[in-house]
Coordinates of N, CA and C in Angstrom, one line a residue:
X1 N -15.9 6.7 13.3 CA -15.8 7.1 11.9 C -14.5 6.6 11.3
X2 N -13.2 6.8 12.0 CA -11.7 6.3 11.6 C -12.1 4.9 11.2
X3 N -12.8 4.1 12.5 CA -13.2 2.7 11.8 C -13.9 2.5 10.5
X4 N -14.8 3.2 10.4 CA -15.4 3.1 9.1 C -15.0 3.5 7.8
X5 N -14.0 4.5 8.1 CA -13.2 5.0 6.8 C -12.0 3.6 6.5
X6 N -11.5 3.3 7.3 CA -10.4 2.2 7.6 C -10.9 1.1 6.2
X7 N -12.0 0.9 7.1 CA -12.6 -0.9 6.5 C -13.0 -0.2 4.9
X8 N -13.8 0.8 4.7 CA -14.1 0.8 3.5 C -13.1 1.0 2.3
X9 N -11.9 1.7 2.9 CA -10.3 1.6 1.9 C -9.9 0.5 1.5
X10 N -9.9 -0.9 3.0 CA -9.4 -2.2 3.3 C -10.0 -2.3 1.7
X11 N -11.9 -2.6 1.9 CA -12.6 -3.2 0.6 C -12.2 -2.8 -0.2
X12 N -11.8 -1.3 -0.8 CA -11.2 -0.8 -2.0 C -9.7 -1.4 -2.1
X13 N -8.9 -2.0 -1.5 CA -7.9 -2.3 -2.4 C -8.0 -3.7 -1.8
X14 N -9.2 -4.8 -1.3 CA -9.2 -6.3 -1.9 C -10.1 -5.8 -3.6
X15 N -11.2 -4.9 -4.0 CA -11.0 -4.6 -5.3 C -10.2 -5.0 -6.0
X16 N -8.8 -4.3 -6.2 CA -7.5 -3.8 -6.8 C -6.7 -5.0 -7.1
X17 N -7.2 -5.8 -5.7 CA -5.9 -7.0 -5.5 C -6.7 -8.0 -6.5
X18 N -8.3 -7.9 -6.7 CA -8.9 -9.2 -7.5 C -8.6 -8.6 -8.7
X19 N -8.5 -7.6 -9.3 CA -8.6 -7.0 -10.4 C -7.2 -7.4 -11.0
X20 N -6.1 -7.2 -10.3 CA -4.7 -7.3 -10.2 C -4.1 -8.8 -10.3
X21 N -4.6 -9.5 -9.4 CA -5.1 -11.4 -9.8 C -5.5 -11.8 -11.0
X22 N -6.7 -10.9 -11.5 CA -7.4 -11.3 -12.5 C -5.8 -11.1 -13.8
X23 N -5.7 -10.0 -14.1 CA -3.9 -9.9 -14.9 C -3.3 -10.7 -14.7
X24 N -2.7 -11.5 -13.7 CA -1.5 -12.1 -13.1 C -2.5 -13.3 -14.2
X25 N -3.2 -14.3 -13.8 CA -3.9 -15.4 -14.1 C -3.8 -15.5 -15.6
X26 N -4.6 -13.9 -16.1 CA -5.0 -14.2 -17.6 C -3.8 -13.7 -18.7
X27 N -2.7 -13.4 -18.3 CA -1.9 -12.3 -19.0 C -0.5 -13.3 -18.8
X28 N 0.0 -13.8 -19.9 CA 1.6 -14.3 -20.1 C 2.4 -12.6 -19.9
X29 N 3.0 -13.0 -18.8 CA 4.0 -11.8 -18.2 C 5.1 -11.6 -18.6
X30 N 5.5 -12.6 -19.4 CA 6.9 -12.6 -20.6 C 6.3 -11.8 -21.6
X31 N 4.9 -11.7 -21.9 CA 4.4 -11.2 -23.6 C 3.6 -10.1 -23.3
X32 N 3.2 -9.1 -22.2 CA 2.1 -8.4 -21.9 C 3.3 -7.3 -22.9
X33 N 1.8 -6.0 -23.4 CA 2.2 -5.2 -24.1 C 2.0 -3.9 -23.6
X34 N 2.5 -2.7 -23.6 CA 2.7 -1.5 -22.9 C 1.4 -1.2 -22.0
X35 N 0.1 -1.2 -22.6 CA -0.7 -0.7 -22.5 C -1.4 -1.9 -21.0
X36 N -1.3 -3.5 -21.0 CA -1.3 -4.0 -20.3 C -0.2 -3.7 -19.4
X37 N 0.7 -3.3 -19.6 CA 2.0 -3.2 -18.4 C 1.2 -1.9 -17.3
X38 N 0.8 -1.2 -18.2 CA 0.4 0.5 -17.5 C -0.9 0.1 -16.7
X39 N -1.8 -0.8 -16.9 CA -2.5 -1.3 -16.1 C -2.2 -2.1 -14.9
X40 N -1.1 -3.1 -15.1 CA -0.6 -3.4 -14.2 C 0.2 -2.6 -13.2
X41 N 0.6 -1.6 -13.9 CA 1.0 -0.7 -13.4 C 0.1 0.0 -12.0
X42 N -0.8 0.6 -12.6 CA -2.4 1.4 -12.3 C -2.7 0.7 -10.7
X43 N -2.6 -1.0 -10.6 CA -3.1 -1.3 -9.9 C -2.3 -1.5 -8.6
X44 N -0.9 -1.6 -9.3 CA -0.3 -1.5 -7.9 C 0.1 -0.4 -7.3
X45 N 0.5 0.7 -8.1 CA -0.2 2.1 -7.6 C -0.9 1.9 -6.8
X46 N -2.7 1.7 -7.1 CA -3.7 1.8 -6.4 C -3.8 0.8 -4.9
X47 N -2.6 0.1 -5.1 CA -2.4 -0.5 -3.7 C -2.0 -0.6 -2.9
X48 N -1.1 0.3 -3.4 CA -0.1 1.6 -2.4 C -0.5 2.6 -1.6
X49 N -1.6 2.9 -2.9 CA -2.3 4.4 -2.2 C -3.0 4.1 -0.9
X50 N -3.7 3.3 -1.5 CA -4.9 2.6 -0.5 C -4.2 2.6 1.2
X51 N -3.5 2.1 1.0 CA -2.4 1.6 2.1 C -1.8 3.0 2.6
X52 N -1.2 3.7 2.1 CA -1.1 4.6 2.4 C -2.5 6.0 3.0
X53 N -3.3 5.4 2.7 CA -4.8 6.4 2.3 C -5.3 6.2 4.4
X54 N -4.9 4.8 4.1 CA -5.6 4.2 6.2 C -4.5 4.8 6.5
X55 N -2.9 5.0 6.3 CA -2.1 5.5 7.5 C -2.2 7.2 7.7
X56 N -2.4 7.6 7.0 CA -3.0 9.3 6.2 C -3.8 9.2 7.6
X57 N -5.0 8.7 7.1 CA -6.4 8.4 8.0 C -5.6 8.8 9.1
X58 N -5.3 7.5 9.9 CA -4.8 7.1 11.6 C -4.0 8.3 11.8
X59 N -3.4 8.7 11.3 CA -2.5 9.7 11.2 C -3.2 11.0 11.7
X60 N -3.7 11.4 10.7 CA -4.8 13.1 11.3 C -5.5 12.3 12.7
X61 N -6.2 11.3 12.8 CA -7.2 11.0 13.6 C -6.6 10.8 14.8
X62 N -6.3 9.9 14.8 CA -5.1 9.2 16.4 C -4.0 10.0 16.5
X63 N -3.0 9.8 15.5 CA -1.7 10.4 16.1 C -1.6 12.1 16.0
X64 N -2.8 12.5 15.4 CA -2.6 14.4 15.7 C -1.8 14.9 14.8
X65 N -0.6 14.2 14.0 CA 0.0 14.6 12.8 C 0.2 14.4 11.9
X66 N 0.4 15.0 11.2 CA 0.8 14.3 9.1 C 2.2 15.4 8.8
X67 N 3.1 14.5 8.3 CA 4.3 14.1 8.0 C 3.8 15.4 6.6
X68 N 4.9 16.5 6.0 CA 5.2 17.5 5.5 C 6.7 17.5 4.9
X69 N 6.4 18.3 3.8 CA 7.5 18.3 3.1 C 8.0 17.3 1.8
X70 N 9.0 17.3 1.5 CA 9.5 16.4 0.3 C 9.3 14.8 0.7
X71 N 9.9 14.5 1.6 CA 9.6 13.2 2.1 C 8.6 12.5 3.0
X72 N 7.5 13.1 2.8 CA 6.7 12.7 3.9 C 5.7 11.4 3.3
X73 N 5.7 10.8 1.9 CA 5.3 9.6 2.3 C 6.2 8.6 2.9
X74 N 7.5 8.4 2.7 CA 8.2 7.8 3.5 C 8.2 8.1 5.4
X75 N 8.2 9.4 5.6 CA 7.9 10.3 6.8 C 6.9 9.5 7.2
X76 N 5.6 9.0 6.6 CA 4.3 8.8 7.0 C 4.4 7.5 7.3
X77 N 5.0 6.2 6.4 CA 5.2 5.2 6.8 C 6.2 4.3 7.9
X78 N 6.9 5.3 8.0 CA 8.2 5.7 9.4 C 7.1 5.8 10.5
X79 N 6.3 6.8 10.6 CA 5.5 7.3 12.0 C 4.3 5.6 11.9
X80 N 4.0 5.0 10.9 CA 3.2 3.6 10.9 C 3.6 3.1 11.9
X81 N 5.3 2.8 12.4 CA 5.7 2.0 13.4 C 6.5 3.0 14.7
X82 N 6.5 3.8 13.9 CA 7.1 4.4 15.3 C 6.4 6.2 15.4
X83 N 4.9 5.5 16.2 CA 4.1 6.5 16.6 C 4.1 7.8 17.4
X84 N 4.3 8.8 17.9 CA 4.1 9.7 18.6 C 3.7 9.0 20.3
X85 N 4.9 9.0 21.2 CA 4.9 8.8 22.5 C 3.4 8.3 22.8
X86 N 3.1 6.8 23.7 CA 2.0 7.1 24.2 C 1.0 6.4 23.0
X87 N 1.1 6.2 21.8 CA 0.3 5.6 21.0 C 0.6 4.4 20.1
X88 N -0.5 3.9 19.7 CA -0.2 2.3 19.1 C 0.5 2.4 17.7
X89 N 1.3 1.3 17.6 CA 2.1 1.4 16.2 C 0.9 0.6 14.8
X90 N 0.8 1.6 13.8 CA -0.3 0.5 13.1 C 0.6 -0.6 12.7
X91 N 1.7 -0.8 12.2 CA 2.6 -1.9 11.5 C 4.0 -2.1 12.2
X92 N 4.4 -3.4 12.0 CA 6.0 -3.4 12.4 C 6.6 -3.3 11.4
X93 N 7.9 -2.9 11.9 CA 9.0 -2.2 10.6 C 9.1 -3.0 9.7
X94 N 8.8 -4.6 10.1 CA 8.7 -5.5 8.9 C 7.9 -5.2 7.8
X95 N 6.7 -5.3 8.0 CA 5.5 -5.0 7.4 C 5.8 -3.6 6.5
X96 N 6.7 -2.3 7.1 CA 6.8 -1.1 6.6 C 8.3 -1.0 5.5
X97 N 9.3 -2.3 6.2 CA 10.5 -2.6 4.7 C 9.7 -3.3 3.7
X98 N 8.5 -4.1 3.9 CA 8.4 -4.6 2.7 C 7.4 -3.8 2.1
X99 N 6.9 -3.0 2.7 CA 5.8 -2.0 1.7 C 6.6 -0.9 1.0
X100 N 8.0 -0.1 1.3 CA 8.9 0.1 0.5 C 9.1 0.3 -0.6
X101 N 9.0 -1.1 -1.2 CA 9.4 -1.2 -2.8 C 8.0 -0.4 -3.4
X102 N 7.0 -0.6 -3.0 CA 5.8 -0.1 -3.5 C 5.5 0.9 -3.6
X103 N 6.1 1.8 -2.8 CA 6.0 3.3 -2.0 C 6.9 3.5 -3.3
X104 N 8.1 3.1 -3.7 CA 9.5 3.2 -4.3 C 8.6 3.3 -6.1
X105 N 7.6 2.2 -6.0 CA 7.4 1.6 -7.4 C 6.0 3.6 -7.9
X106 N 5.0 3.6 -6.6 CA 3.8 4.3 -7.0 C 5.0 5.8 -7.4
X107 N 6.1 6.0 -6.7 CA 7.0 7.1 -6.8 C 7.7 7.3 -8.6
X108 N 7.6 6.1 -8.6 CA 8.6 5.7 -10.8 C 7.1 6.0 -11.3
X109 N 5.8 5.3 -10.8 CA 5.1 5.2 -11.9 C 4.2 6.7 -12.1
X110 N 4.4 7.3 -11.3 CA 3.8 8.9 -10.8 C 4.1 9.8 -11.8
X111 N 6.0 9.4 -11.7 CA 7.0 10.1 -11.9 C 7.4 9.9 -14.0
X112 N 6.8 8.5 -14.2 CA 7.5 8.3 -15.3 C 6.3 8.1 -16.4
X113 N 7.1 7.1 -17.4 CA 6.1 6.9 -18.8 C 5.6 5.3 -18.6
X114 N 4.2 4.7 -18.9 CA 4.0 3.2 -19.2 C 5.3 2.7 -19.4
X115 N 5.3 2.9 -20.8 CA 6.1 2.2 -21.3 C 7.1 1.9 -21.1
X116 N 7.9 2.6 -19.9 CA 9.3 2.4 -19.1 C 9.2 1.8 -17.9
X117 N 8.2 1.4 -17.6 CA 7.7 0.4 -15.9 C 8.8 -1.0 -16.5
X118 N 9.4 -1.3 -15.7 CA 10.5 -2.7 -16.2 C 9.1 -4.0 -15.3
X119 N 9.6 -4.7 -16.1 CA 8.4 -5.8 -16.0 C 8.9 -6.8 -15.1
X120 N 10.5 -7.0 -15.0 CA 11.2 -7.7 -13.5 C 10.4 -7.0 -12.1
X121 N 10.7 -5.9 -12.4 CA 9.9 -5.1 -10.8 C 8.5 -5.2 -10.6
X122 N 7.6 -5.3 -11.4 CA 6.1 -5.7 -11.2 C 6.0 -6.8 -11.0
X123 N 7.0 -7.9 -11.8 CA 6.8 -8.9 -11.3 C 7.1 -9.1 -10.0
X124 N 8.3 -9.1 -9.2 CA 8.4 -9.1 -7.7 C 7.4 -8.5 -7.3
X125 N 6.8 -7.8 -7.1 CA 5.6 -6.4 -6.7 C 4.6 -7.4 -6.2
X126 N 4.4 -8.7 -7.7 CA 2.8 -8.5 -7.8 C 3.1 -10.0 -6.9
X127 N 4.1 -10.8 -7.0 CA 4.5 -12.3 -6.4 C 4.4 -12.0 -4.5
X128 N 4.9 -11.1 -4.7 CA 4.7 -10.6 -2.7 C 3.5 -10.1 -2.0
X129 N 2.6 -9.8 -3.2 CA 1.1 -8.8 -2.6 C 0.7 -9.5 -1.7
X130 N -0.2 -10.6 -2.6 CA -0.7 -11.4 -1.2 C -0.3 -11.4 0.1
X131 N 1.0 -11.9 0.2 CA 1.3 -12.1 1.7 C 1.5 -10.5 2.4
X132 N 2.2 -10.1 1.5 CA 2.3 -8.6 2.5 C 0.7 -8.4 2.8
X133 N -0.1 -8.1 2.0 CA -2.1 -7.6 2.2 C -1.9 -8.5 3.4
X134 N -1.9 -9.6 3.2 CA -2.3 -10.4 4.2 C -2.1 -10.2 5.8
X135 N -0.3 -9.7 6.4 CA -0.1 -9.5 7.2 C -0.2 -7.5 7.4
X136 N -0.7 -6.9 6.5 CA -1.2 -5.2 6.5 C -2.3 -5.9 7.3
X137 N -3.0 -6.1 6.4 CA -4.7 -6.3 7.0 C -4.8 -6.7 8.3
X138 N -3.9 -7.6 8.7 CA -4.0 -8.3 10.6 C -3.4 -7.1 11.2
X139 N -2.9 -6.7 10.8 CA -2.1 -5.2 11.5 C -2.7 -4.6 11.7
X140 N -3.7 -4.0 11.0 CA -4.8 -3.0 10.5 C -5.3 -3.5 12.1
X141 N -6.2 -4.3 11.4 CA -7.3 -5.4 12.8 C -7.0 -4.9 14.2
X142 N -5.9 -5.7 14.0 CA -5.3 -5.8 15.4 C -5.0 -4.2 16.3
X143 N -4.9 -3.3 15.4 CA -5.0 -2.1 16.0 C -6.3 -0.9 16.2
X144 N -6.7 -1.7 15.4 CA -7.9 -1.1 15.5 C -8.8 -1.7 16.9
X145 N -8.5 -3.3 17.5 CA -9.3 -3.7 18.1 C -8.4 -3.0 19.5
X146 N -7.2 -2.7 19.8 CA -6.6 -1.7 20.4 C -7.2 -0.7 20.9
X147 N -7.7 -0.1 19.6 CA -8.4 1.4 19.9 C -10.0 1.4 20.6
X148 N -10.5 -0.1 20.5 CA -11.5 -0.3 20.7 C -11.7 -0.5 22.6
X149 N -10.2 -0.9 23.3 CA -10.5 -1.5 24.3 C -9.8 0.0 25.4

């Protein structure tokens, strides 16, 4: 079941990431206007969460605990690589500094107004997705085929 919840989140934020492409492609990022910014906004949120949603997962399922209190999504992304004695790490610390800023960004956009998202930081956000998804997702895999042997 962990596996099956896993993969069907994965699908939910390649969703987010085509939806999120589709903006980057069609939208001059010098001239996008609040209401486009908050969408852009929306979706890297939703790519956060996602990401966060499989370590949530692995977390109650495999590692037995979930992270409490003020800082526990940070808490949560901490135990990603450095698991509970005895168990597999889902990501390397690499993988969990560069997810950070995103954790940092879903925390402003939670917390704040559209209209105040700075459009320098989305841009970095949205220029790194790819490759970060890219090496989440082998991580993902790779641990999961872990739990399989």
């Amino acid at each position: 079941q962990l596996k099956t919840d896993v993969l069907d989140e994965i699908e939910a934020i390649e969703e987010v990431l085509k939806d999120l492409s589709y903006l980057k492609n069609n939208l001059d990022l010098d001239k996008i206007d609040n209401a486009q910014k908050a969408a852009i906004g929306t979706f890297l949120m939703n790519f956060y969460v996602g990401v966060e949603n499989i370590v949530k997962r692995i977390s109650k399922e495999y590692y037995q605990t979930m992270p409490k209190g003020n800082s526990w999504h940070k808490e949560l992304l901490d135990l990603s690589y450095t698991p509970p004695q005895g168990n597999n790490p889902i990501f390397s610390q690499n993988i969990v500094n560069r997810l950070n800023p995103y954790r940092g960004f879903r925390h402003l956009f939670v917390s704040g107004y559209g209209f105040k998202l700075r459009l320098e930081l989305m841009t970095s956000l949205i220029n790194n997705i790819e490759f970060l998804w890219t090496d989440i997702k082998n991580a993902i895999e790779e641990f999961l085929d872990k739990l399989q042997t």
